[in-house]
mmCIF file of C-alpha atoms and ligand atoms in Angstrom:
data_model
loop_
_atom_site.group_PDB
_atom_site.id
_atom_site.type_symbol
_atom_site.label_atom_id
_atom_site.label_comp_id
_atom_site.label_asym_id
_atom_site.label_seq_id
_atom_site.Cartn_x
_atom_site.Cartn_y
_atom_site.Cartn_z
ATOM 1 C CA UNK A 139 15.711 -13.038 66.453
ATOM 2 C CA UNK A 140 15.123 -10.986 62.821
ATOM 3 C CA UNK A 141 12.818 -8.425 62.074
ATOM 4 C CA UNK A 142 9.908 -10.831 61.523
ATOM 5 C CA UNK A 143 10.252 -12.259 64.716
ATOM 6 C CA UNK A 144 11.147 -9.304 67.129
ATOM 7 C CA UNK A 145 7.496 -7.782 65.631
ATOM 8 C CA UNK A 146 5.819 -11.024 66.425
ATOM 9 C CA UNK A 147 7.315 -10.607 70.144
ATOM 10 C CA UNK A 148 5.576 -7.057 70.255
ATOM 11 C CA UNK A 149 2.595 -9.091 69.112
ATOM 12 C CA UNK A 150 1.740 -6.842 65.923
ATOM 13 C CA UNK A 151 3.144 -5.928 62.820
ATOM 14 C CA UNK A 152 2.596 -2.177 61.880
ATOM 15 C CA UNK A 153 2.940 -0.713 58.197
ATOM 16 C CA UNK A 154 6.443 -0.361 57.598
ATOM 17 C CA UNK A 155 7.662 3.444 57.769
ATOM 18 C CA UNK A 156 8.685 3.449 53.965
ATOM 19 C CA UNK A 157 5.454 2.200 52.678
ATOM 20 C CA UNK A 158 3.484 5.109 54.935
ATOM 21 C CA UNK A 159 5.620 7.782 53.390
ATOM 22 C CA UNK A 160 4.829 6.040 49.846
ATOM 23 C CA UNK A 161 0.813 6.146 50.754
ATOM 24 C CA UNK A 162 1.228 9.482 52.068
ATOM 25 C CA UNK A 163 2.408 10.705 48.736
ATOM 26 C CA UNK A 164 -0.384 9.167 46.612
ATOM 27 C CA UNK A 165 -3.207 10.124 48.772
ATOM 28 C CA UNK A 166 -4.814 13.548 48.368
ATOM 29 C CA UNK A 167 -7.688 15.284 50.334
ATOM 30 C CA UNK A 168 -9.994 18.070 49.943
ATOM 31 C CA UNK A 169 -8.343 20.629 51.941
ATOM 32 C CA UNK A 170 -11.344 22.762 52.581
ATOM 33 C CA UNK A 171 -13.787 20.246 53.579
ATOM 34 C CA UNK A 172 -11.150 17.410 54.844
ATOM 35 C CA UNK A 173 -12.523 13.744 55.175
ATOM 36 C CA UNK A 174 -13.045 10.982 57.665
ATOM 37 C CA UNK A 175 -10.587 8.323 58.056
ATOM 38 C CA UNK A 176 -11.107 4.803 60.230
ATOM 39 C CA UNK A 177 -8.546 2.256 61.004
ATOM 40 C CA UNK A 178 -10.485 -0.698 62.424
ATOM 41 C CA UNK A 179 -6.969 -2.215 63.621
ATOM 42 C CA UNK A 180 -5.333 0.936 64.272
ATOM 43 C CA UNK A 181 -2.462 -0.719 66.695
ATOM 44 C CA UNK A 182 -0.506 2.466 68.324
ATOM 45 C CA UNK A 183 -2.287 4.824 65.624
ATOM 46 C CA UNK A 184 0.968 5.569 63.835
ATOM 47 C CA UNK A 185 0.042 4.722 60.460
ATOM 48 C CA UNK A 186 -3.510 6.330 60.157
ATOM 49 C CA UNK A 187 -1.768 9.585 61.875
ATOM 50 C CA UNK A 188 1.056 9.634 59.808
ATOM 51 C CA UNK A 189 -1.379 9.601 56.509
ATOM 52 C CA UNK A 190 -3.459 12.459 57.922
ATOM 53 C CA UNK A 191 -0.329 14.388 59.410
ATOM 54 C CA UNK A 192 -0.180 18.114 58.527
ATOM 55 C CA UNK A 193 -3.575 17.930 56.375
ATOM 56 C CA UNK A 194 -6.360 20.433 57.715
ATOM 57 C CA UNK A 195 -9.859 19.582 58.627
ATOM 58 C CA UNK A 196 -9.102 15.497 58.476
ATOM 59 C CA UNK A 197 -10.424 13.394 61.406
ATOM 60 C CA UNK A 198 -8.707 10.096 62.568
ATOM 61 C CA UNK A 199 -10.888 7.325 64.070
ATOM 62 C CA UNK A 200 -9.107 3.940 65.073
ATOM 63 C CA UNK A 201 -10.442 0.766 66.980
ATOM 64 C CA UNK A 202 -7.729 -1.418 68.717
ATOM 65 C CA UNK A 203 -7.991 -4.750 70.483
ATOM 66 C CA UNK A 204 -4.828 -4.778 72.843
ATOM 67 C CA UNK A 205 -5.554 -2.098 75.617
ATOM 68 C CA UNK A 206 -1.801 -0.629 75.738
ATOM 69 C CA UNK A 207 -1.915 -0.170 72.251
ATOM 70 C CA UNK A 208 -5.501 1.631 72.077
ATOM 71 C CA UNK A 209 -4.591 4.035 74.990
ATOM 72 C CA UNK A 210 -1.121 4.879 72.922
ATOM 73 C CA UNK A 211 -3.122 5.440 69.927
ATOM 74 C CA UNK A 212 -5.367 7.891 71.574
ATOM 75 C CA UNK A 213 -2.477 10.482 71.877
ATOM 76 C CA UNK A 214 -2.239 10.228 67.991
ATOM 77 C CA UNK A 215 -5.781 9.767 66.475
ATOM 78 C CA UNK A 216 -8.979 12.010 67.224
ATOM 79 C CA UNK A 217 -11.201 9.186 68.452
ATOM 80 C CA UNK A 218 -10.114 5.796 69.575
ATOM 81 C CA UNK A 219 -12.214 2.771 70.850
ATOM 82 C CA UNK A 220 -10.775 -0.124 72.839
ATOM 83 C CA UNK A 221 -12.393 -3.379 71.699
ATOM 84 C CA UNK A 222 -13.082 -5.839 69.249
ATOM 85 C CA UNK A 223 -13.907 -4.046 66.015
ATOM 86 C CA UNK A 224 -15.540 -7.403 64.498
ATOM 87 C CA UNK A 225 -17.897 -8.085 67.643
ATOM 88 C CA UNK A 226 -17.746 -5.274 70.215
ATOM 89 C CA UNK A 227 -18.480 -1.769 68.431
ATOM 90 C CA UNK A 228 -21.031 -0.235 66.330
ATOM 91 C CA UNK A 229 -20.084 2.493 63.509
ATOM 92 C CA UNK A 230 -22.626 4.080 61.363
ATOM 93 C CA UNK A 231 -22.494 2.842 57.560
ATOM 94 C CA UNK A 232 -21.477 4.897 54.603
ATOM 95 C CA UNK A 233 -19.602 7.657 57.051
ATOM 96 C CA UNK A 234 -15.928 7.376 56.045
ATOM 97 C CA UNK A 235 -13.935 8.809 52.994
ATOM 98 C CA UNK A 236 -10.857 6.424 53.606
ATOM 99 C CA UNK A 237 -10.977 2.982 55.395
ATOM 100 C CA UNK A 238 -7.221 2.139 56.112
ATOM 101 C CA UNK A 239 -7.415 -1.921 56.812
ATOM 102 C CA UNK A 240 -4.135 -3.630 57.761
ATOM 103 C CA UNK A 241 -5.972 -6.387 59.657
ATOM 104 C CA UNK A 242 -4.032 -9.652 61.453
ATOM 105 C CA UNK A 243 -3.127 -12.225 58.764
ATOM 106 C CA UNK A 244 -4.585 -14.948 60.274
ATOM 107 C CA UNK A 245 -7.529 -17.335 60.194
ATOM 108 C CA UNK A 246 -10.231 -16.780 62.761
ATOM 109 C CA UNK A 247 -13.248 -18.863 63.498
ATOM 110 C CA UNK A 248 -16.945 -17.267 62.432
ATOM 111 C CA UNK A 249 -20.211 -18.948 62.136
ATOM 112 C CA UNK A 250 -19.815 -21.488 64.589
ATOM 113 C CA UNK A 251 -17.079 -23.585 63.538
ATOM 114 C CA UNK A 252 -16.277 -22.476 60.452
ATOM 115 C CA UNK A 253 -13.104 -20.774 60.030
ATOM 116 C CA UNK A 254 -12.437 -18.079 57.794
ATOM 117 C CA UNK A 255 -9.599 -15.826 57.192
ATOM 118 C CA UNK A 256 -9.554 -12.696 59.294
ATOM 119 C CA UNK A 257 -8.528 -10.716 56.199
ATOM 120 C CA UNK A 258 -11.954 -11.081 54.627
ATOM 121 C CA UNK A 259 -13.706 -10.908 57.760
ATOM 122 C CA UNK A 260 -12.180 -7.320 58.390
ATOM 123 C CA UNK A 261 -13.225 -6.485 54.905
ATOM 124 C CA UNK A 262 -16.859 -7.694 54.929
ATOM 125 C CA UNK A 263 -17.508 -6.238 58.366
ATOM 126 C CA UNK A 264 -15.979 -2.748 57.274
ATOM 127 C CA UNK A 265 -16.752 -2.116 53.610
ATOM 128 C CA UNK A 266 -20.085 -0.590 54.511
ATOM 129 C CA UNK A 267 -18.392 2.039 56.600
ATOM 130 C CA UNK A 268 -17.102 3.611 53.422
ATOM 131 C CA UNK A 269 -19.224 6.376 51.702
ATOM 132 C CA UNK A 270 -20.045 5.985 47.950
ATOM 133 C CA UNK A 271 -16.818 7.219 46.227
ATOM 134 C CA UNK A 272 -14.796 6.528 49.265
ATOM 135 C CA UNK A 273 -11.531 4.730 49.297
ATOM 136 C CA UNK A 274 -10.239 1.468 50.821
ATOM 137 C CA UNK A 275 -6.311 0.976 51.067
ATOM 138 C CA UNK A 276 -6.407 -2.815 52.362
ATOM 139 C CA UNK A 277 -2.883 -4.321 53.159
ATOM 140 C CA UNK A 278 -2.617 -8.116 53.057
ATOM 141 C CA UNK A 279 -0.272 -10.656 51.924
ATOM 142 C CA UNK A 280 -0.935 -11.083 48.018
ATOM 143 C CA UNK A 281 -1.894 -14.521 48.247
ATOM 144 C CA UNK A 282 -4.976 -13.709 50.255
ATOM 145 C CA UNK A 283 -6.623 -11.977 47.355
ATOM 146 C CA UNK A 284 -8.128 -15.235 46.543
ATOM 147 C CA UNK A 285 -10.095 -15.086 49.792
ATOM 148 C CA UNK A 286 -11.084 -11.237 49.447
ATOM 149 C CA UNK A 287 -11.669 -11.564 45.666
ATOM 150 C CA UNK A 288 -15.087 -11.552 45.834
ATOM 151 C CA UNK A 289 -16.282 -8.470 47.878
ATOM 152 C CA UNK A 290 -13.543 -6.674 46.178
ATOM 153 C CA UNK A 291 -14.961 -7.186 42.749
ATOM 154 C CA UNK A 292 -18.468 -6.788 43.960
ATOM 155 C CA UNK A 293 -18.066 -3.409 45.875
ATOM 156 C CA UNK A 294 -15.095 -1.476 44.409
ATOM 157 C CA UNK A 295 -12.759 -0.458 41.796
ATOM 158 C CA UNK A 296 -9.633 -1.832 42.613
ATOM 159 C CA UNK A 297 -6.023 -1.612 41.873
ATOM 160 C CA UNK A 298 -3.573 -3.840 42.900
ATOM 161 C CA UNK A 299 0.077 -2.947 43.570
ATOM 162 C CA UNK A 300 2.954 -4.850 45.294
ATOM 163 C CA UNK A 301 5.060 -3.679 48.201
ATOM 164 C CA UNK A 302 8.180 -2.073 47.635
ATOM 165 C CA UNK A 303 10.715 -4.917 46.775
ATOM 166 C CA UNK A 304 12.738 -4.836 49.852
ATOM 167 C CA UNK A 305 9.607 -4.762 52.195
ATOM 168 C CA UNK A 306 7.840 -7.434 50.146
ATOM 169 C CA UNK A 307 10.033 -10.403 51.311
ATOM 170 C CA UNK A 308 8.820 -10.462 54.703
ATOM 171 C CA UNK A 309 4.959 -10.711 54.424
ATOM 172 C CA UNK A 310 4.653 -10.942 50.703
ATOM 173 C CA UNK A 311 2.398 -8.012 50.879
ATOM 174 C CA UNK A 312 0.386 -5.870 48.396
ATOM 175 C CA UNK A 313 -1.732 -2.713 48.869
ATOM 176 C CA UNK A 314 -5.351 -3.063 47.047
ATOM 177 C CA UNK A 315 -6.796 0.733 46.490
ATOM 178 C CA UNK A 316 -10.538 0.223 46.014
ATOM 179 C CA UNK A 317 -12.721 2.972 45.009
ATOM 180 C CA UNK A 318 -16.362 1.970 46.412
ATOM 181 C CA UNK A 319 -19.031 1.987 43.918
ATOM 182 C CA UNK A 320 -22.524 0.726 43.587
ATOM 183 C CA UNK A 321 -22.749 -3.230 43.070
ATOM 184 C CA UNK A 322 -20.778 -4.110 39.791
ATOM 185 C CA UNK A 323 -22.792 -5.653 36.977
ATOM 186 C CA UNK A 324 -22.448 -9.728 37.587
ATOM 187 C CA UNK A 325 -20.187 -10.298 34.167
ATOM 188 C CA UNK A 326 -17.711 -7.418 35.268
ATOM 189 C CA UNK A 327 -17.448 -8.440 39.210
ATOM 190 C CA UNK A 328 -16.818 -12.066 38.013
ATOM 191 C CA UNK A 329 -14.079 -10.754 35.217
ATOM 192 C CA UNK A 330 -12.379 -8.691 38.422
ATOM 193 C CA UNK A 331 -12.803 -11.639 40.748
ATOM 194 C CA UNK A 332 -11.035 -14.033 38.321
ATOM 195 C CA UNK A 333 -8.510 -11.547 37.542
ATOM 196 C CA UNK A 334 -7.769 -11.507 41.422
ATOM 197 C CA UNK A 335 -7.407 -14.935 41.838
ATOM 198 C CA UNK A 336 -5.341 -15.398 39.362
ATOM 199 C CA UNK A 337 -2.974 -12.856 40.971
ATOM 200 C CA UNK A 338 -3.047 -14.713 44.073
ATOM 201 C CA UNK A 339 -2.156 -17.867 42.508
ATOM 202 C CA UNK A 340 1.037 -16.570 41.019
ATOM 203 C CA UNK A 341 4.512 -17.400 42.464
ATOM 204 C CA UNK A 342 5.834 -14.291 44.649
ATOM 205 C CA UNK A 343 8.172 -13.346 41.491
ATOM 206 C CA UNK A 344 5.763 -13.584 38.812
ATOM 207 C CA UNK A 345 3.195 -11.466 41.034
ATOM 208 C CA UNK A 346 5.984 -8.770 41.492
ATOM 209 C CA UNK A 347 6.609 -9.096 37.529
ATOM 210 C CA UNK A 348 2.691 -8.676 36.934
ATOM 211 C CA UNK A 349 1.923 -5.667 38.924
ATOM 212 C CA UNK A 350 3.082 -2.229 39.625
ATOM 213 C CA UNK A 351 4.832 -1.794 42.937
ATOM 214 C CA UNK A 352 3.556 1.282 45.028
ATOM 215 C CA UNK A 353 6.711 3.749 44.444
ATOM 216 C CA UNK A 354 6.050 3.266 40.644
ATOM 217 C CA UNK A 355 2.672 4.664 40.339
ATOM 218 C CA UNK A 356 1.941 8.208 39.461
ATOM 219 C CA UNK A 357 2.120 10.686 42.374
ATOM 220 C CA UNK A 358 -1.466 11.730 42.694
ATOM 221 C CA UNK A 359 -3.615 8.677 42.643
ATOM 222 C CA UNK A 360 -6.439 8.480 45.073
ATOM 223 C CA UNK A 361 -8.526 11.549 45.873
ATOM 224 C CA UNK A 362 -10.534 10.898 49.195
ATOM 225 C CA UNK A 363 -13.859 12.430 49.405
ATOM 226 C CA UNK A 364 -15.298 14.871 51.886
ATOM 227 C CA UNK A 365 -18.078 13.629 54.535
ATOM 228 C CA UNK A 366 -21.056 13.341 52.668
ATOM 229 C CA UNK A 367 -23.297 12.935 56.016
ATOM 230 C CA UNK A 368 -22.640 13.232 59.823
ATOM 231 C CA UNK A 369 -21.440 10.238 61.651
ATOM 232 C CA UNK A 370 -23.791 9.447 64.375
ATOM 233 C CA UNK A 371 -22.494 6.245 65.663
ATOM 234 C CA UNK A 372 -18.947 5.386 66.582
ATOM 235 C CA UNK A 373 -18.893 3.348 69.929
ATOM 236 C CA UNK A 374 -17.841 0.460 71.710
ATOM 237 C CA UNK A 375 -19.748 -1.900 73.610
ATOM 238 C CA UNK A 376 -17.575 -2.082 76.625
ATOM 239 C CA UNK A 377 -16.586 0.869 78.796
ATOM 240 C CA UNK A 378 -12.790 1.351 78.985
ATOM 241 C CA UNK A 379 -11.916 2.192 82.398
ATOM 242 C CA UNK A 380 -8.994 4.768 81.277
ATOM 243 C CA UNK A 381 -11.594 6.804 79.530
ATOM 244 C CA UNK A 382 -14.383 6.672 81.806
ATOM 245 C CA UNK A 383 -12.712 7.743 85.061
ATOM 246 C CA UNK A 384 -11.363 11.078 83.775
ATOM 247 C CA UNK A 385 -15.121 11.817 82.610
ATOM 248 C CA UNK A 386 -16.761 10.695 86.013
ATOM 249 C CA UNK A 387 -14.390 12.964 87.826
ATOM 250 C CA UNK A 388 -15.180 16.159 85.515
ATOM 251 C CA UNK A 389 -18.884 15.534 85.827
ATOM 252 C CA UNK A 390 -18.454 15.498 89.520
ATOM 253 C CA UNK A 391 -20.238 12.243 90.223
ATOM 254 C CA UNK A 392 -17.260 10.279 91.399
ATOM 255 C CA UNK A 393 -18.650 9.599 94.859
ATOM 256 C CA UNK A 394 -21.763 8.300 93.788
ATOM 257 C CA UNK A 395 -20.033 5.874 91.139
ATOM 258 C CA UNK A 396 -17.719 4.859 93.616
ATOM 259 C CA UNK A 397 -20.510 3.868 95.823
ATOM 260 C CA UNK A 398 -22.530 2.237 93.300
ATOM 261 C CA UNK A 399 -19.606 0.124 92.536
ATOM 262 C CA UNK A 400 -19.118 -1.037 95.966
ATOM 263 C CA UNK A 401 -20.685 -4.600 95.978
ATOM 264 C CA UNK A 402 -23.248 -4.754 98.495
ATOM 265 C CA UNK A 403 -22.764 -8.523 99.615
ATOM 266 C CA UNK A 404 -19.127 -9.931 100.245
ATOM 267 C CA UNK A 405 -18.850 -13.628 99.507
ATOM 268 C CA UNK A 406 -17.127 -15.594 102.004
ATOM 269 C CA UNK A 407 -15.146 -18.187 100.936
ATOM 270 C CA UNK A 408 -14.249 -21.353 103.125
ATOM 271 C CA UNK A 409 -12.204 -23.971 100.705
ATOM 272 C CA UNK A 410 -12.112 -27.225 102.307
ATOM 273 C CA UNK A 411 -8.472 -27.612 100.667
ATOM 274 C CA UNK A 412 -5.721 -25.276 99.634
ATOM 275 C CA UNK A 413 -6.882 -23.541 96.677
ATOM 276 C CA UNK A 414 -4.588 -23.927 93.480
ATOM 277 C CA UNK A 415 -3.436 -20.766 91.653
ATOM 278 C CA UNK A 416 -5.699 -21.775 88.411
ATOM 279 C CA UNK A 417 -8.593 -22.372 90.750
ATOM 280 C CA UNK A 418 -8.024 -18.894 92.195
ATOM 281 C CA UNK A 419 -7.798 -16.960 88.823
ATOM 282 C CA UNK A 420 -10.842 -18.686 87.633
ATOM 283 C CA UNK A 421 -12.621 -17.823 90.857
ATOM 284 C CA UNK A 422 -11.578 -13.835 90.720
ATOM 285 C CA UNK A 423 -12.377 -13.918 86.869
ATOM 286 C CA UNK A 424 -15.822 -15.231 87.440
ATOM 287 C CA UNK A 425 -16.448 -12.441 89.680
ATOM 288 C CA UNK A 426 -16.787 -14.890 92.843
ATOM 289 C CA UNK A 427 -14.324 -12.647 94.907
ATOM 290 C CA UNK A 428 -15.689 -9.532 94.053
ATOM 291 C CA UNK A 429 -15.460 -7.556 97.184
ATOM 292 C CA UNK A 430 -14.763 -4.162 99.051
ATOM 293 C CA UNK A 431 -11.682 -4.444 101.024
ATOM 294 C CA UNK A 432 -9.208 -2.217 103.352
ATOM 295 C CA UNK A 433 -5.981 -2.763 102.847
ATOM 296 C CA UNK A 434 -3.037 -0.346 104.624
ATOM 297 C CA UNK A 435 -5.790 2.153 105.199
ATOM 298 C CA UNK A 436 -7.189 2.071 101.710
ATOM 299 C CA UNK A 437 -10.698 1.193 101.015
ATOM 300 C CA UNK A 438 -10.436 -0.715 97.690
ATOM 301 C CA UNK A 439 -13.030 -2.420 95.355
ATOM 302 C CA UNK A 440 -11.702 -5.852 93.872
ATOM 303 C CA UNK A 441 -13.377 -7.078 90.516
ATOM 304 C CA UNK A 442 -12.509 -9.941 88.302
ATOM 305 C CA UNK A 443 -12.702 -10.063 84.588
ATOM 306 C CA UNK A 444 -11.679 -12.052 81.659
ATOM 307 C CA UNK A 445 -9.739 -9.869 79.411
ATOM 308 C CA UNK A 446 -9.537 -10.540 75.630
ATOM 309 C CA UNK A 447 -6.039 -10.153 73.731
ATOM 310 C CA UNK A 448 -3.818 -11.483 71.100
ATOM 311 C CA UNK A 449 -0.883 -14.051 71.373
ATOM 312 C CA UNK A 450 1.509 -14.976 69.100
ATOM 313 C CA UNK A 451 1.610 -18.587 68.894
ATOM 314 C CA UNK A 452 3.779 -19.556 66.020
ATOM 315 C CA UNK A 453 6.479 -17.663 64.046
ATOM 316 C CA UNK A 454 8.040 -19.201 61.018
ATOM 317 C CA UNK A 455 11.167 -17.284 59.377
ATOM 318 C CA UNK A 456 14.196 -18.372 57.438
ATOM 319 C CA UNK A 457 17.072 -16.713 57.065
ATOM 320 C CA UNK A 458 16.224 -13.561 54.788
ATOM 321 C CA UNK A 459 13.322 -12.651 57.167
ATOM 322 C CA UNK A 460 10.411 -14.842 54.976
ATOM 323 C CA UNK A 461 7.634 -16.488 56.663
ATOM 324 C CA UNK A 462 4.858 -16.088 58.817
ATOM 325 C CA UNK A 463 3.381 -15.365 62.374
ATOM 326 C CA UNK A 464 0.146 -17.144 63.715
ATOM 327 C CA UNK A 465 -1.696 -15.580 66.465
ATOM 328 C CA UNK A 466 -4.907 -16.470 68.419
ATOM 329 C CA UNK A 467 -7.205 -14.588 70.774
ATOM 330 C CA UNK A 468 -6.577 -15.403 74.362
ATOM 331 C CA UNK A 469 -8.097 -14.823 77.511
ATOM 332 C CA UNK A 470 -6.910 -13.560 80.463
ATOM 333 C CA UNK A 471 -7.943 -13.852 83.895
ATOM 334 C CA UNK A 472 -7.566 -10.436 85.233
ATOM 335 C CA UNK A 473 -8.047 -8.412 88.517
ATOM 336 C CA UNK A 474 -9.365 -4.884 88.433
ATOM 337 C CA UNK A 475 -8.947 -2.785 91.617
ATOM 338 C CA UNK A 476 -10.337 0.699 92.201
ATOM 339 C CA UNK A 477 -8.772 2.767 95.110
ATOM 340 C CA UNK A 478 -11.838 4.601 96.492
ATOM 341 C CA UNK A 479 -10.278 7.605 97.527
ATOM 342 C CA UNK A 480 -8.075 8.531 94.634
ATOM 343 C CA UNK A 481 -10.372 6.135 91.872
ATOM 344 C CA UNK A 482 -6.989 4.873 90.656
ATOM 345 C CA UNK A 483 -7.452 1.804 88.707
ATOM 346 C CA UNK A 484 -4.930 -1.081 89.251
ATOM 347 C CA UNK A 485 -5.013 -4.015 87.016
ATOM 348 C CA UNK A 486 -3.434 -7.483 88.097
ATOM 349 C CA UNK A 487 -3.316 -10.202 85.123
HETATM 350 C C1 SAM B 651 -1.040 -5.609 61.371
HETATM 351 S S1 SAM B 651 -1.211 -4.475 62.666
HETATM 352 C C2 SAM B 651 -1.814 -3.018 61.911
HETATM 353 C C3 SAM B 651 -1.574 -1.882 62.728
HETATM 354 C C4 SAM B 651 -1.401 -0.483 62.164
HETATM 355 N N1 SAM B 651 -2.900 -0.318 61.385
HETATM 356 C C5 SAM B 651 -0.794 -0.426 61.096
HETATM 357 O O1 SAM B 651 -0.789 -0.593 59.838
HETATM 358 O O2 SAM B 651 0.474 -0.034 60.980
HETATM 359 C C6 SAM B 651 -2.664 -5.310 63.298
HETATM 360 C C7 SAM B 651 -3.562 -4.493 64.684
HETATM 361 O O3 SAM B 651 -4.789 -5.106 64.851
HETATM 362 C C8 SAM B 651 -5.283 -5.482 66.032
HETATM 363 N N2 SAM B 651 -6.367 -6.222 66.089
HETATM 364 C C9 SAM B 651 -6.228 -7.648 66.272
HETATM 365 N N3 SAM B 651 -7.331 -8.332 65.869
HETATM 366 C C10 SAM B 651 -8.301 -7.208 66.155
HETATM 367 C C11 SAM B 651 -9.645 -7.252 66.559
HETATM 368 N N4 SAM B 651 -10.398 -8.241 66.667
HETATM 369 N N5 SAM B 651 -10.220 -5.733 66.892
HETATM 370 C C12 SAM B 651 -9.569 -4.776 66.732
HETATM 371 N N6 SAM B 651 -7.945 -4.812 66.444
HETATM 372 C C13 SAM B 651 -7.254 -5.940 66.455
HETATM 373 C C14 SAM B 651 -3.889 -6.102 66.794
HETATM 374 O O4 SAM B 651 -3.592 -5.973 68.001
HETATM 375 C C15 SAM B 651 -2.727 -5.084 66.123
HETATM 376 O O5 SAM B 651 -2.283 -3.926 66.746
#
């Protein structure tokens, strides 16, 4: 399996190292006042931490859907939320100097049955979190520019760059640097929109001839502004147990919390025929079998939930590594077990 396929297996496709290095060389920060940086699809947090690396007074914020990746990102970024950044988090508007957005390249369902590219859903949801004069760094396949053209043209002064030639082949990505501004006049916005749509409609070679590539632009290209106001809200609607347990311990209220978590009443289940695995999983996830039990001398509380994650359903790739990855959200019946003596959390999926 070549590069594209193996990356898809891991479930995400981070920004290539060479692109991170080039980006780092193009972005400058106010060394005294610093800046706030946000990546709403932060993966393991490597890209944002590299962009911020070695610069004083920067604060890095990430959001990630995959629990394991969110956990890993916490070792690299200052604050990481675990959850769906489109629907499960709350972030103050106008609070970030830099928004790094390398979203899943896929179609998602929004507004009932109407489907819309995820790239534009993330862009629309997060453009409001940037302060005036703040910078968007958007990484998307260039042909997706047609879906993003309208919001980009209305709210940003944009510059489109191609990925370095050897990295371009895999996903045909471009980078959009966008400086946030007040709403553009209608005529100017329409002209920019048309230009972006034209770029999106080009053949890959034509596109690469038309735009500059990242390595060719001047060394100092974007200057990220320092925070203009305090960040009042950055939180997830769901509680992440990996974060909550140490906090509860520290606060000295572990005993009370565990007592509160213990179900008051255990359901007694007497199926008439033997229960199939699928039925058992649904009953567990639906909470019907939540209970306190004793096993090998350990007091355990069992709770079933549906966990959401991303599944790769299709990888198309030719010999030169070109192609696409299609992913879908999936809901996994999960059993969470808390050991009442140690507050250890065990998860079974
Ligand atoms: C293309 S990777 C980008 C990783 C990192 N930002 C980078 O550029 O190296 C996209 C990441 O977004 C995550 N993701 C997908 N849908 C998400 C959602 N609804 N909310 C938060 N994260 C999501 C995936 O799990 C994956 O780690």
